[in-house]
């Protein structure tokens, strides 16, 4: 299956929330965007930080728009000495925790954004979801 549907997005959200609870014992916010960066699905687990609502959505949007995981965007910006504001898109963020959702064939279907944990933990969950999506497990 290659298409990112609402049903698949909802499955990814459930996996992310369950993984955060099991691995880190904390609640998170999860956003899933289509390939253009438009929000497809979102959930906030009870007790997750309110700021994580916008942050998770920004991470998903940024991964989709930049066509790269947000930790990679952050590294590239730092290496090139470029500010994210230079892209003239106030919704972009380079905070780790966003991952591109690619099909098994490598086509970008959308992106996921995670917020509520340490940024490396957010990114680990986002990466796990991207791998799950690519292999068609959801």
PDB file of C-alpha atoms in Angstrom:
ATOM      1  CA  UNK A   1       0.000   0.000   0.000  1.00  0.00           C
ATOM      2  CA  UNK A   2       1.463   3.363  -1.000  1.00  0.00           C
ATOM      3  CA  UNK A   3      -1.227   5.918  -0.284  1.00  0.00           C
ATOM      4  CA  UNK A   4      -1.372   7.876   2.954  1.00  0.00           C
ATOM      5  CA  UNK A   5      -5.012   7.667   4.001  1.00  0.00           C
ATOM      6  CA  UNK A   6      -6.777   8.959   7.085  1.00  0.00           C
ATOM      7  CA  UNK A   7      -7.032   5.365   8.315  1.00  0.00           C
ATOM      8  CA  UNK A   8      -3.277   4.826   7.960  1.00  0.00           C
ATOM      9  CA  UNK A   9      -2.549   8.196   9.568  1.00  0.00           C
ATOM     10  CA  UNK A  10      -4.757   7.251  12.511  1.00  0.00           C
ATOM     11  CA  UNK A  11      -2.938   3.925  12.852  1.00  0.00           C
ATOM     12  CA  UNK A  12       0.421   5.743  12.861  1.00  0.00           C
ATOM     13  CA  UNK A  13      -0.817   8.105  15.566  1.00  0.00           C
ATOM     14  CA  UNK A  14      -1.906   5.209  17.774  1.00  0.00           C
ATOM     15  CA  UNK A  15       1.467   3.473  17.273  1.00  0.00           C
ATOM     16  CA  UNK A  16       3.341   6.652  18.199  1.00  0.00           C
ATOM     17  CA  UNK A  17       1.330   7.318  21.352  1.00  0.00           C
ATOM     18  CA  UNK A  18       1.699   3.684  22.445  1.00  0.00           C
ATOM     19  CA  UNK A  19       5.459   3.696  21.724  1.00  0.00           C
ATOM     20  CA  UNK A  20       6.021   6.910  23.699  1.00  0.00           C
ATOM     21  CA  UNK A  21       4.131   5.480  26.660  1.00  0.00           C
ATOM     22  CA  UNK A  22       5.944   2.125  26.511  1.00  0.00           C
ATOM     23  CA  UNK A  23       9.463   3.422  25.820  1.00  0.00           C
ATOM     24  CA  UNK A  24       9.486   6.713  27.730  1.00  0.00           C
ATOM     25  CA  UNK A  25       6.443   6.672  30.006  1.00  0.00           C
ATOM     26  CA  UNK A  26       5.235  10.029  28.704  1.00  0.00           C
ATOM     27  CA  UNK A  27       2.358  11.358  26.598  1.00  0.00           C
ATOM     28  CA  UNK A  28       2.958  13.055  23.254  1.00  0.00           C
ATOM     29  CA  UNK A  29       1.287  14.956  20.460  1.00  0.00           C
ATOM     30  CA  UNK A  30       1.372  13.447  16.971  1.00  0.00           C
ATOM     31  CA  UNK A  31       0.624  15.151  13.661  1.00  0.00           C
ATOM     32  CA  UNK A  32       0.446  13.560  10.218  1.00  0.00           C
ATOM     33  CA  UNK A  33       0.557  15.687   7.060  1.00  0.00           C
ATOM     34  CA  UNK A  34       0.121  14.819   3.416  1.00  0.00           C
ATOM     35  CA  UNK A  35       2.982  15.359   0.959  1.00  0.00           C
ATOM     36  CA  UNK A  36       2.119  19.065   0.572  1.00  0.00           C
ATOM     37  CA  UNK A  37       2.312  19.654   4.320  1.00  0.00           C
ATOM     38  CA  UNK A  38      -1.449  19.931   4.867  1.00  0.00           C
ATOM     39  CA  UNK A  39      -2.560  18.425   8.168  1.00  0.00           C
ATOM     40  CA  UNK A  40      -4.300  15.077   7.698  1.00  0.00           C
ATOM     41  CA  UNK A  41      -4.607  13.841  11.288  1.00  0.00           C
ATOM     42  CA  UNK A  42      -3.618  14.911  14.782  1.00  0.00           C
ATOM     43  CA  UNK A  43      -3.923  13.639  18.340  1.00  0.00           C
ATOM     44  CA  UNK A  44      -2.858  14.904  21.741  1.00  0.00           C
ATOM     45  CA  UNK A  45      -2.453  12.254  24.403  1.00  0.00           C
ATOM     46  CA  UNK A  46      -3.845  13.217  27.786  1.00  0.00           C
ATOM     47  CA  UNK A  47      -1.267  15.105  29.811  1.00  0.00           C
ATOM     48  CA  UNK A  48       1.012  16.058  26.930  1.00  0.00           C
ATOM     49  CA  UNK A  49       2.310  19.643  26.974  1.00  0.00           C
ATOM     50  CA  UNK A  50       0.033  22.201  25.337  1.00  0.00           C
ATOM     51  CA  UNK A  51       2.987  23.678  23.435  1.00  0.00           C
ATOM     52  CA  UNK A  52       3.443  20.282  21.780  1.00  0.00           C
ATOM     53  CA  UNK A  53       0.237  20.759  19.786  1.00  0.00           C
ATOM     54  CA  UNK A  54       1.750  23.415  17.518  1.00  0.00           C
ATOM     55  CA  UNK A  55       5.260  21.961  17.681  1.00  0.00           C
ATOM     56  CA  UNK A  56       4.222  18.502  16.440  1.00  0.00           C
ATOM     57  CA  UNK A  57       2.234  20.045  13.601  1.00  0.00           C
ATOM     58  CA  UNK A  58       5.178  22.276  12.686  1.00  0.00           C
ATOM     59  CA  UNK A  59       7.540  19.308  12.606  1.00  0.00           C
ATOM     60  CA  UNK A  60       5.261  17.308  10.302  1.00  0.00           C
ATOM     61  CA  UNK A  61       4.702  20.328   8.036  1.00  0.00           C
ATOM     62  CA  UNK A  62       8.437  21.056   7.887  1.00  0.00           C
ATOM     63  CA  UNK A  63       9.428  17.484   7.061  1.00  0.00           C
ATOM     64  CA  UNK A  64       6.868  17.406   4.252  1.00  0.00           C
ATOM     65  CA  UNK A  65       7.778  20.827   2.839  1.00  0.00           C
ATOM     66  CA  UNK A  66      11.549  20.307   3.106  1.00  0.00           C
ATOM     67  CA  UNK A  67      11.232  16.661   1.982  1.00  0.00           C
ATOM     68  CA  UNK A  68      13.642  15.649   4.729  1.00  0.00           C
ATOM     69  CA  UNK A  69      13.583  14.603   8.360  1.00  0.00           C
ATOM     70  CA  UNK A  70      13.811  17.632  10.615  1.00  0.00           C
ATOM     71  CA  UNK A  71      16.979  16.441  12.361  1.00  0.00           C
ATOM     72  CA  UNK A  72      18.643  16.300   8.928  1.00  0.00           C
ATOM     73  CA  UNK A  73      17.321  19.779   8.109  1.00  0.00           C
ATOM     74  CA  UNK A  74      18.789  21.086  11.368  1.00  0.00           C
ATOM     75  CA  UNK A  75      22.186  19.541  10.584  1.00  0.00           C
ATOM     76  CA  UNK A  76      22.186  20.890   7.016  1.00  0.00           C
ATOM     77  CA  UNK A  77      21.260  24.404   8.149  1.00  0.00           C
ATOM     78  CA  UNK A  78      24.045  24.357  10.747  1.00  0.00           C
ATOM     79  CA  UNK A  79      26.596  23.031   8.253  1.00  0.00           C
ATOM     80  CA  UNK A  80      25.664  25.674   5.680  1.00  0.00           C
ATOM     81  CA  UNK A  81      25.326  28.528   8.183  1.00  0.00           C
ATOM     82  CA  UNK A  82      21.752  29.134   7.061  1.00  0.00           C
ATOM     83  CA  UNK A  83      18.888  30.360   9.248  1.00  0.00           C
ATOM     84  CA  UNK A  84      15.524  28.623   8.837  1.00  0.00           C
ATOM     85  CA  UNK A  85      13.888  32.067   8.713  1.00  0.00           C
ATOM     86  CA  UNK A  86      15.608  32.663   5.363  1.00  0.00           C
ATOM     87  CA  UNK A  87      13.037  30.334   3.793  1.00  0.00           C
ATOM     88  CA  UNK A  88      10.328  32.972   4.482  1.00  0.00           C
ATOM     89  CA  UNK A  89       7.895  30.400   5.846  1.00  0.00           C
ATOM     90  CA  UNK A  90       6.984  31.053   9.466  1.00  0.00           C
ATOM     91  CA  UNK A  91       5.620  27.519   9.866  1.00  0.00           C
ATOM     92  CA  UNK A  92       8.986  25.840   9.212  1.00  0.00           C
ATOM     93  CA  UNK A  93      10.977  24.424  12.100  1.00  0.00           C
ATOM     94  CA  UNK A  94      14.195  22.446  12.305  1.00  0.00           C
ATOM     95  CA  UNK A  95      13.411  20.949  15.701  1.00  0.00           C
ATOM     96  CA  UNK A  96      14.105  17.203  15.594  1.00  0.00           C
ATOM     97  CA  UNK A  97      10.990  15.044  15.656  1.00  0.00           C
ATOM     98  CA  UNK A  98       9.708  15.235  12.097  1.00  0.00           C
ATOM     99  CA  UNK A  99      10.090  12.440   9.548  1.00  0.00           C
ATOM    100  CA  UNK A 100       9.131  12.020   5.930  1.00  0.00           C
ATOM    101  CA  UNK A 101       6.790   9.126   5.169  1.00  0.00           C
ATOM    102  CA  UNK A 102       8.016   7.375   2.032  1.00  0.00           C
ATOM    103  CA  UNK A 103       6.533   4.480   0.154  1.00  0.00           C
ATOM    104  CA  UNK A 104       8.546   1.305  -0.380  1.00  0.00           C
ATOM    105  CA  UNK A 105       9.448   2.779  -3.776  1.00  0.00           C
ATOM    106  CA  UNK A 106      10.774   5.987  -2.210  1.00  0.00           C
ATOM    107  CA  UNK A 107       7.949   8.372  -3.141  1.00  0.00           C
ATOM    108  CA  UNK A 108       7.043  10.906  -0.465  1.00  0.00           C
ATOM    109  CA  UNK A 109       3.504  10.291   0.775  1.00  0.00           C
ATOM    110  CA  UNK A 110       3.544  12.704   3.711  1.00  0.00           C
ATOM    111  CA  UNK A 111       5.236  13.321   7.032  1.00  0.00           C
ATOM    112  CA  UNK A 112       4.817  12.817  10.755  1.00  0.00           C
ATOM    113  CA  UNK A 113       5.686  15.138  13.634  1.00  0.00           C
ATOM    114  CA  UNK A 114       6.172  14.158  17.269  1.00  0.00           C
ATOM    115  CA  UNK A 115       6.425  16.470  20.288  1.00  0.00           C
ATOM    116  CA  UNK A 116       6.375  15.993  24.035  1.00  0.00           C
ATOM    117  CA  UNK A 117       9.661  14.226  24.737  1.00  0.00           C
ATOM    118  CA  UNK A 118      13.316  15.198  24.389  1.00  0.00           C
ATOM    119  CA  UNK A 119      13.978  16.076  20.752  1.00  0.00           C
ATOM    120  CA  UNK A 120      16.092  12.972  20.110  1.00  0.00           C
ATOM    121  CA  UNK A 121      13.290  10.813  21.527  1.00  0.00           C
ATOM    122  CA  UNK A 122      10.732  12.630  19.370  1.00  0.00           C
ATOM    123  CA  UNK A 123      12.930  11.920  16.338  1.00  0.00           C
ATOM    124  CA  UNK A 124      13.360   8.253  17.279  1.00  0.00           C
ATOM    125  CA  UNK A 125       9.592   7.761  17.345  1.00  0.00           C
ATOM    126  CA  UNK A 126       9.145   9.672  14.084  1.00  0.00           C
ATOM    127  CA  UNK A 127      11.827   7.529  12.435  1.00  0.00           C
ATOM    128  CA  UNK A 128      10.176   4.334  13.699  1.00  0.00           C
ATOM    129  CA  UNK A 129       6.848   5.444  12.222  1.00  0.00           C
ATOM    130  CA  UNK A 130       8.499   6.257   8.896  1.00  0.00           C
ATOM    131  CA  UNK A 131      10.044   2.778   8.774  1.00  0.00           C
ATOM    132  CA  UNK A 132       6.711   1.174   9.663  1.00  0.00           C
ATOM    133  CA  UNK A 133       4.973   3.143   6.913  1.00  0.00           C
ATOM    134  CA  UNK A 134       7.630   2.299   4.307  1.00  0.00           C
ATOM    135  CA  UNK A 135       7.372  -1.437   4.926  1.00  0.00           C
ATOM    136  CA  UNK A 136       3.578  -1.306   4.700  1.00  0.00           C
ATOM    137  CA  UNK A 137       2.945  -2.499   8.260  1.00  0.00           C
ATOM    138  CA  UNK A 138       0.231   0.171   8.595  1.00  0.00           C
TER     139      UNK A 138
END
